[in-house]
Short mmCIF file of C-alpha atoms in Angstrom, two decimals:
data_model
loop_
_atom_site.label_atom_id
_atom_site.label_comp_id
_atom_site.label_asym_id
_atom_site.label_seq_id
_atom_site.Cartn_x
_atom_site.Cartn_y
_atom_site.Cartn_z
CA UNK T 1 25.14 34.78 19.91
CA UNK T 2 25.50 31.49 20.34
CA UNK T 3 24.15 28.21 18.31
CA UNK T 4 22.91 26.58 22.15
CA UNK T 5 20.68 29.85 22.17
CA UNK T 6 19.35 29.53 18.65
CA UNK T 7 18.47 25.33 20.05
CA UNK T 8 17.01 27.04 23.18
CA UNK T 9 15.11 29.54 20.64
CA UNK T 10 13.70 26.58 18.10
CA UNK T 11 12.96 23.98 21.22
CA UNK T 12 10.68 27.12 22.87
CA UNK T 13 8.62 27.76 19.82
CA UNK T 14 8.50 23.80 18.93
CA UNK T 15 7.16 23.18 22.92
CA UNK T 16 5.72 26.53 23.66
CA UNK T 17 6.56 25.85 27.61
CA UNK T 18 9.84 26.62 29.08
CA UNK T 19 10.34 23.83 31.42
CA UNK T 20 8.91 21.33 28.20
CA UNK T 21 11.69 23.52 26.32
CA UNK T 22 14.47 22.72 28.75
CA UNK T 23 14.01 19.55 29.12
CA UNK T 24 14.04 18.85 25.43
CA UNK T 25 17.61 20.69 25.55
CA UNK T 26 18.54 19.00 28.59
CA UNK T 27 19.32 22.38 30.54
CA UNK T 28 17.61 23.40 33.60
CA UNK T 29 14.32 25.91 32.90
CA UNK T 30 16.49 29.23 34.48
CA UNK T 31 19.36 28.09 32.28
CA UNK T 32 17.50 28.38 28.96
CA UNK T 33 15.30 31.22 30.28
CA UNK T 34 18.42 33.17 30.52
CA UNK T 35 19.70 32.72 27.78
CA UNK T 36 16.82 33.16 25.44
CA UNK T 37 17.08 37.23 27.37
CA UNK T 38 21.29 37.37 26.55
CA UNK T 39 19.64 36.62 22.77
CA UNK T 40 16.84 39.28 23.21
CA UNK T 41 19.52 42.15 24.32
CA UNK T 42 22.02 40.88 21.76
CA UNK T 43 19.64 41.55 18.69
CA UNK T 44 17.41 44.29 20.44
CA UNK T 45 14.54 42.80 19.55
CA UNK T 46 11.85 41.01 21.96
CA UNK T 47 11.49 37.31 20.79
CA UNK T 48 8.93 36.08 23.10
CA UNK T 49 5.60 37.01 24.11
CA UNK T 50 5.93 35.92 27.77
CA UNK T 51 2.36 37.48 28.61
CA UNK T 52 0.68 34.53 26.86
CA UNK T 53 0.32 30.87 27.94
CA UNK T 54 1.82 29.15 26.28
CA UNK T 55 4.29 31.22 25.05
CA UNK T 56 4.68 31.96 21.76
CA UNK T 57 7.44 34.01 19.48
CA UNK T 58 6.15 37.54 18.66
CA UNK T 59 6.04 38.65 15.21
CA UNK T 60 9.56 39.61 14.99
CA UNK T 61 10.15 35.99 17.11
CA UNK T 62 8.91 34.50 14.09
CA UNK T 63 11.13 35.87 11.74
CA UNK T 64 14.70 35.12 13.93
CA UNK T 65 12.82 31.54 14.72
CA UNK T 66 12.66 30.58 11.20
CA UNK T 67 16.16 31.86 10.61
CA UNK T 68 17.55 30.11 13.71
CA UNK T 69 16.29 26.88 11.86
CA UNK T 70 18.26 27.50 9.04
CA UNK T 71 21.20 28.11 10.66
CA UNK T 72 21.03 24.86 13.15
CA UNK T 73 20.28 22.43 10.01
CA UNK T 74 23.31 24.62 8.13
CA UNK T 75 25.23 23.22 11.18
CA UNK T 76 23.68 19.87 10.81
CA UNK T 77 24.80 19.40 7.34
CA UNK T 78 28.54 20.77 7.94
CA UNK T 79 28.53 17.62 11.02
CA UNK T 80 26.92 15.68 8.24
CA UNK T 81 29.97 16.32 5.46
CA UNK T 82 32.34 15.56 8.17
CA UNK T 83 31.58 12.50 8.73
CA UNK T 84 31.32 11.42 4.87
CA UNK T 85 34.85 12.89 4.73
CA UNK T 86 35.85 10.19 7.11
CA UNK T 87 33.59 7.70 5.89
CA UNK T 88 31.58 7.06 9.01
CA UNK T 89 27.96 6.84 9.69
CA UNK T 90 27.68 8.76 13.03
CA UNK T 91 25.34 11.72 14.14
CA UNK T 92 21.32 11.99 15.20
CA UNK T 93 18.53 11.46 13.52
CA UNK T 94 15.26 13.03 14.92
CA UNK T 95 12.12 10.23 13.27
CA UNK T 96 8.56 10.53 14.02
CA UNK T 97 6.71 7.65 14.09
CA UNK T 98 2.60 6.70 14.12
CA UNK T 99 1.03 5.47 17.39
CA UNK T 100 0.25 2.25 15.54
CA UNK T 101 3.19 1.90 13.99
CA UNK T 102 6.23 2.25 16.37
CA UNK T 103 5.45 0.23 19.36
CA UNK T 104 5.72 -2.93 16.81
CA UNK T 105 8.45 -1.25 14.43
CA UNK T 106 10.71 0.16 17.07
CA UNK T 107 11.42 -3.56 18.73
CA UNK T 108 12.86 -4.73 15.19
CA UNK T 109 15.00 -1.32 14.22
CA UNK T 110 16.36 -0.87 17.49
CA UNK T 111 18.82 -3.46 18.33
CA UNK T 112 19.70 -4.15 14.48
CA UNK T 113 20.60 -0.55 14.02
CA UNK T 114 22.68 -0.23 17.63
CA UNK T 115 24.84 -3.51 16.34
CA UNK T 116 24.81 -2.35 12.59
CA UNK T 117 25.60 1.24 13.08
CA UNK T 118 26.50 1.85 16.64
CA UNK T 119 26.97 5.72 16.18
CA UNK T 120 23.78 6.56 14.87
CA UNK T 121 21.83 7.71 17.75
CA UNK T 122 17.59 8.03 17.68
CA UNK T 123 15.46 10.74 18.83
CA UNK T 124 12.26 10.02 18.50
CA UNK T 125 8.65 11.25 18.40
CA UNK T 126 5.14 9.03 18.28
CA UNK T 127 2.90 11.61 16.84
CA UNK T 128 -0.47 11.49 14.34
CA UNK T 129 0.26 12.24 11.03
CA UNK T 130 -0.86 15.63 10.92
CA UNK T 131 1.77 16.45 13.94
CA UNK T 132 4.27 14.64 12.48
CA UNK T 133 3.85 16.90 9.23
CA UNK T 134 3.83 19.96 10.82
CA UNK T 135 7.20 18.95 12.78
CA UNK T 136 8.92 18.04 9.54
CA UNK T 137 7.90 21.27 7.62
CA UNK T 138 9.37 23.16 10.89
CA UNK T 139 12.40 21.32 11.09
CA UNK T 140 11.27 19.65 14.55
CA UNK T 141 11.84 16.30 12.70
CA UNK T 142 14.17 15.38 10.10
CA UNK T 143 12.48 12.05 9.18
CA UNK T 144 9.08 10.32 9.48
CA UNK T 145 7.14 6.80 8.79
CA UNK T 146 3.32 7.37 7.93
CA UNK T 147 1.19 5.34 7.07
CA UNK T 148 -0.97 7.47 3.55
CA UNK T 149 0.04 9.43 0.96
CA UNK T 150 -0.34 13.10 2.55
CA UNK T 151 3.22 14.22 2.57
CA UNK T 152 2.35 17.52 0.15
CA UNK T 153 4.54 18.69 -2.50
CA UNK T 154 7.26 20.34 -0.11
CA UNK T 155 7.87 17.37 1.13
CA UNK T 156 9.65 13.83 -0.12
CA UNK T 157 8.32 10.71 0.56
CA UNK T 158 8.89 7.13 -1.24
CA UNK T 159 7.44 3.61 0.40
CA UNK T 160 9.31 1.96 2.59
CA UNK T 161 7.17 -1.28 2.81
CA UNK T 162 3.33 -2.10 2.32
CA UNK T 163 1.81 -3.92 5.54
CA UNK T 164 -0.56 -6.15 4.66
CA UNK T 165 -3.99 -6.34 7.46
CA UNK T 166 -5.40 -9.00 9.29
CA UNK T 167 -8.20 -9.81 11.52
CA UNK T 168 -8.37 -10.40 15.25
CA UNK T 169 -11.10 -12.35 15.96
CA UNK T 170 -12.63 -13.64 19.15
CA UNK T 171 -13.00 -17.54 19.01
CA UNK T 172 -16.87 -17.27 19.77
CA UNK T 173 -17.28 -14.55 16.81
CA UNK T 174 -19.49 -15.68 13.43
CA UNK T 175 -15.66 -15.00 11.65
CA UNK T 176 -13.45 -16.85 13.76
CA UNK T 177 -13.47 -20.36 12.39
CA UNK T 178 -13.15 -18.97 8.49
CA UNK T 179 -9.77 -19.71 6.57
CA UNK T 180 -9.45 -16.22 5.31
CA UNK T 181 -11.64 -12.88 6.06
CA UNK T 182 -12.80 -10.90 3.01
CA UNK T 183 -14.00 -7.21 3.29
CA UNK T 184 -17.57 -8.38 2.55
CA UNK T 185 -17.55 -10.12 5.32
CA UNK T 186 -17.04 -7.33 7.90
CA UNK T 187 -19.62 -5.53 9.70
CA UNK T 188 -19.61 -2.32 12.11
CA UNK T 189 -21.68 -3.90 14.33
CA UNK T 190 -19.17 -6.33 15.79
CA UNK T 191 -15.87 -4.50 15.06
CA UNK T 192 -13.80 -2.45 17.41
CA UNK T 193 -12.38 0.56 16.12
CA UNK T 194 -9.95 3.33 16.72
CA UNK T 195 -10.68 6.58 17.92
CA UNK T 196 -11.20 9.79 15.01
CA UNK T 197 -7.82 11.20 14.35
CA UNK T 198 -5.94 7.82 13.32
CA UNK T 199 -5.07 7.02 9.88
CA UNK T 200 -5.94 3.29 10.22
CA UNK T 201 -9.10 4.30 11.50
CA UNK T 202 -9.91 5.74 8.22
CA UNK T 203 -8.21 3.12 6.58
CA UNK T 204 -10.47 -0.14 8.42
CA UNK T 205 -13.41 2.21 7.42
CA UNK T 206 -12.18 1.78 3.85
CA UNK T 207 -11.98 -1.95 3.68
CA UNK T 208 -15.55 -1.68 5.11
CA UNK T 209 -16.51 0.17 2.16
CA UNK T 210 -17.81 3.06 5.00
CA UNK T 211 -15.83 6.62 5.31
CA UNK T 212 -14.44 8.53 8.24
CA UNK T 213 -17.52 10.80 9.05
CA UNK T 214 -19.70 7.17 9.66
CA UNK T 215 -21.05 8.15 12.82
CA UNK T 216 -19.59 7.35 16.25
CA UNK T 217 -23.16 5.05 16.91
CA UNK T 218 -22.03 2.29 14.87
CA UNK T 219 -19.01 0.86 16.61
CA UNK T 220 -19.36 -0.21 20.18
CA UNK T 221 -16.47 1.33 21.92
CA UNK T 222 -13.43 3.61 20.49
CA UNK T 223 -9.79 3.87 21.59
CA UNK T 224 -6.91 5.36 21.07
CA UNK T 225 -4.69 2.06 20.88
CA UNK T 226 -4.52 -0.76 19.14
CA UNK T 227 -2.89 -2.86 22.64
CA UNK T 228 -6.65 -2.15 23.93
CA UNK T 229 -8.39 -3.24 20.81
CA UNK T 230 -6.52 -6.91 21.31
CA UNK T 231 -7.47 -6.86 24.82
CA UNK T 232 -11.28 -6.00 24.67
CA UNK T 233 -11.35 -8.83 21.68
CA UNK T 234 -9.82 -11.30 24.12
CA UNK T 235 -11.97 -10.23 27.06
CA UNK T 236 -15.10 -9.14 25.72
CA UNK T 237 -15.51 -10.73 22.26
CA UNK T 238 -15.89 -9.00 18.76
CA UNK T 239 -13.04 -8.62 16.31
CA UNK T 240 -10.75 -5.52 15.20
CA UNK T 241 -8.60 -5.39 12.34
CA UNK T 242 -4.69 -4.98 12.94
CA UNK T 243 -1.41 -4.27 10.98
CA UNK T 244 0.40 -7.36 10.32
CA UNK T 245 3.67 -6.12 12.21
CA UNK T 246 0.70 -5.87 15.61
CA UNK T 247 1.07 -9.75 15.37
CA UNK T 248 4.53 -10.24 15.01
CA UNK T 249 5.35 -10.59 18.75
CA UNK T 250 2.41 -12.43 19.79
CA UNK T 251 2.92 -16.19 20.87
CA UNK T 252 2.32 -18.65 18.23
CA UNK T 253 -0.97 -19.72 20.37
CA UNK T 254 -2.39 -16.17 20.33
CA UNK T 255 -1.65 -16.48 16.68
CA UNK T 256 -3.32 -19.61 16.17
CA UNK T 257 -6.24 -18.52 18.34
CA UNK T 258 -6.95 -15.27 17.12
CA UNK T 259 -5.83 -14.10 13.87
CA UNK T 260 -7.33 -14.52 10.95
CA UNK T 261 -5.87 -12.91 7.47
CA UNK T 262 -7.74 -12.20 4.41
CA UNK T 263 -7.48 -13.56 1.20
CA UNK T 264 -5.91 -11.99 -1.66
CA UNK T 265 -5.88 -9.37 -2.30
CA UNK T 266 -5.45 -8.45 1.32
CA UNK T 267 -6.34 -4.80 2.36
CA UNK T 268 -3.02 -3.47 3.08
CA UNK T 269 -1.21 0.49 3.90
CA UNK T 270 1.87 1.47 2.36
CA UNK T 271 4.49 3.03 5.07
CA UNK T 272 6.38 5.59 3.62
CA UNK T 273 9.52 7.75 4.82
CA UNK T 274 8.78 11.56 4.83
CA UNK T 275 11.45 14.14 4.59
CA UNK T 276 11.47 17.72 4.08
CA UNK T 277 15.32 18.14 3.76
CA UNK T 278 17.76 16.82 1.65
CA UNK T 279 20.20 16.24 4.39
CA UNK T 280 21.64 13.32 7.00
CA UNK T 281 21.18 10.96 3.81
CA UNK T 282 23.70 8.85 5.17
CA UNK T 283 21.65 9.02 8.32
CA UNK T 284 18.90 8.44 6.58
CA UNK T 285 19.83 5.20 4.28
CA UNK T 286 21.33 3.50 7.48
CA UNK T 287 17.83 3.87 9.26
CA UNK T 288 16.12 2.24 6.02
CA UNK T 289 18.66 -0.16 5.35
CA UNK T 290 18.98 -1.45 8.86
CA UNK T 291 14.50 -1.44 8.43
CA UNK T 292 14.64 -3.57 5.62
CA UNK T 293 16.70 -6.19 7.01
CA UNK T 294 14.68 -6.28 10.21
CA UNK T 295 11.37 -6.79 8.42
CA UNK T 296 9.92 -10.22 9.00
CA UNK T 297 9.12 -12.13 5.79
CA UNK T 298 5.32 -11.43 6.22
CA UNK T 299 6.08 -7.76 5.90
CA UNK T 300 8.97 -7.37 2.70
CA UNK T 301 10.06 -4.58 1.49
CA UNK T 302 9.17 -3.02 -1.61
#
């Protein structure tokens, strides 16, 4: 038994397709295949139900699954020690991240982190929340950034930063010549939304004083991303409401032209860092220190 075929074990179940599997491991689909049977004759025991699509561990599966988990973050943690013993900040981090979060997040941790801690390497995951909590209770994660206070009590979670909102506003909309938006004056009628299964969905509901089951009638289109919210403001009209870190790469004249905060108190969504395990803390801090200094000033830390 090996720990590669206890990876190969945890990447199947996490996947549930062998060629996804392999590719996670970086190991051709035979490769892993083959080993996961060496595993099955070594314990006598059949681990995967290869009958069903997609595959899934068998009832005893389950058992050695959640076992090889243990035993991979045991190995984790003894990589972890080592390093502290030699007072280095080195090893992998696996983060999930929200779809409206990372594409405007990952821009300002990347590079700092690479030049402030060069051997702390990022695998990452843009999931909803509800994946992104299942992956962390498995193990499949050892770190997230959400965006509400769901984590459960198994979990830990503290906030990393709140994120104030903002409007986007078409410069022929009734809004788009005000100082400052307040909720009041928001309206379903003329505001683009995200699709059902996104926090901020739920959340731009909120500050409309409306609730996630409002039905779909009310808004004129829905979509998964926020990029195509900004686009069908600029080339079709209306407004949507957007994080404040959405905005931090546009030009100043999209800024100037377009956005539109609110006054105080702003509507805002605290992003907090989820963890399941006590372990990579050094891992861990580096990520949120290295976050913290990359914040811009209209988005400071707590």
């Amino acid at each position: 038994m090996t720990l590669a075929q206890l990876q190969y074990l945890v990447a199947l179940d996490t996947h549930r397709h062998f060629g996804d599997a392999a590719t996670a491991c970086d190991v051709t689909q035979p490769t892993l295949s083959g080993q996961l049977r060496r595993l099955e004759d070594e314990l006598g025991v059949e681990l995967i139900d290869r009958s069903r699509q997609p595959a899934v561990p068998t009832a005893a599966g389950e058992h050695i699954v959640e076992e090889a988990r243990e035993v991979l973050a045991a190995r984790d943690r003894l990589t972890t020690v080592a390093s502290e013993i030699q007072d280095r900040v080195t090893g992998t981090l696996r983060l999930g991240l929200l779809p409206t979060l990372s594409p405007y997040l990952l821009p300002l941790l990347l590079p700092a982190l690479e030049t402030a801690y060069p051997e702390v390497s990022l695998v990452l995951r843009e999931w909803p929340t509800t994946e992104i909590l299942d992956a962390l209770r498995t193990d499949a994660l050892d770190a997230a950034l959400i965006a509400t206070n769901e984590a459960g009590p198994e979990l830990h979670d503290r906030v990393l930063f709140t994120e104030p909102f903002v409007g986007y506003v078409a410069p022929s909309h009734r809004l788009a010549h005000r100082d400052a938006l307040t909720p009041a004056d928001l309206s379903l009628e003329d505001l683009w939304l995200l699709s059902e299964g996104h926090c901020f969905r739920d959340q731009v509901l909120q500050v409309c004083g409306r609730v996630s089951s409002t039905p779909q009638a009310t808004a004129q289109f829905e979509s998964g991303s926020l990029e195509t919210l900004v686009r069908l403001v600029r080339n079709s009209g209306g407004m949507t409401l957007l994080p404040r870190l959405a905005t931090h790469h546009m030009p100043e004249t999209e800024q100037s032209t377009f956005v539109v905060p609110f006054a105080d108190p702003s509507p805002t969504r605290d992003v907090r860092l989820v963890t399941r395990r006590r372990h990579k803390q050094r891992l861990v801090d580096a990520v949120v220190e290295t976050l913290h200094d990359a914040l811009p000033a209209t988005v400071p830390p707590p």
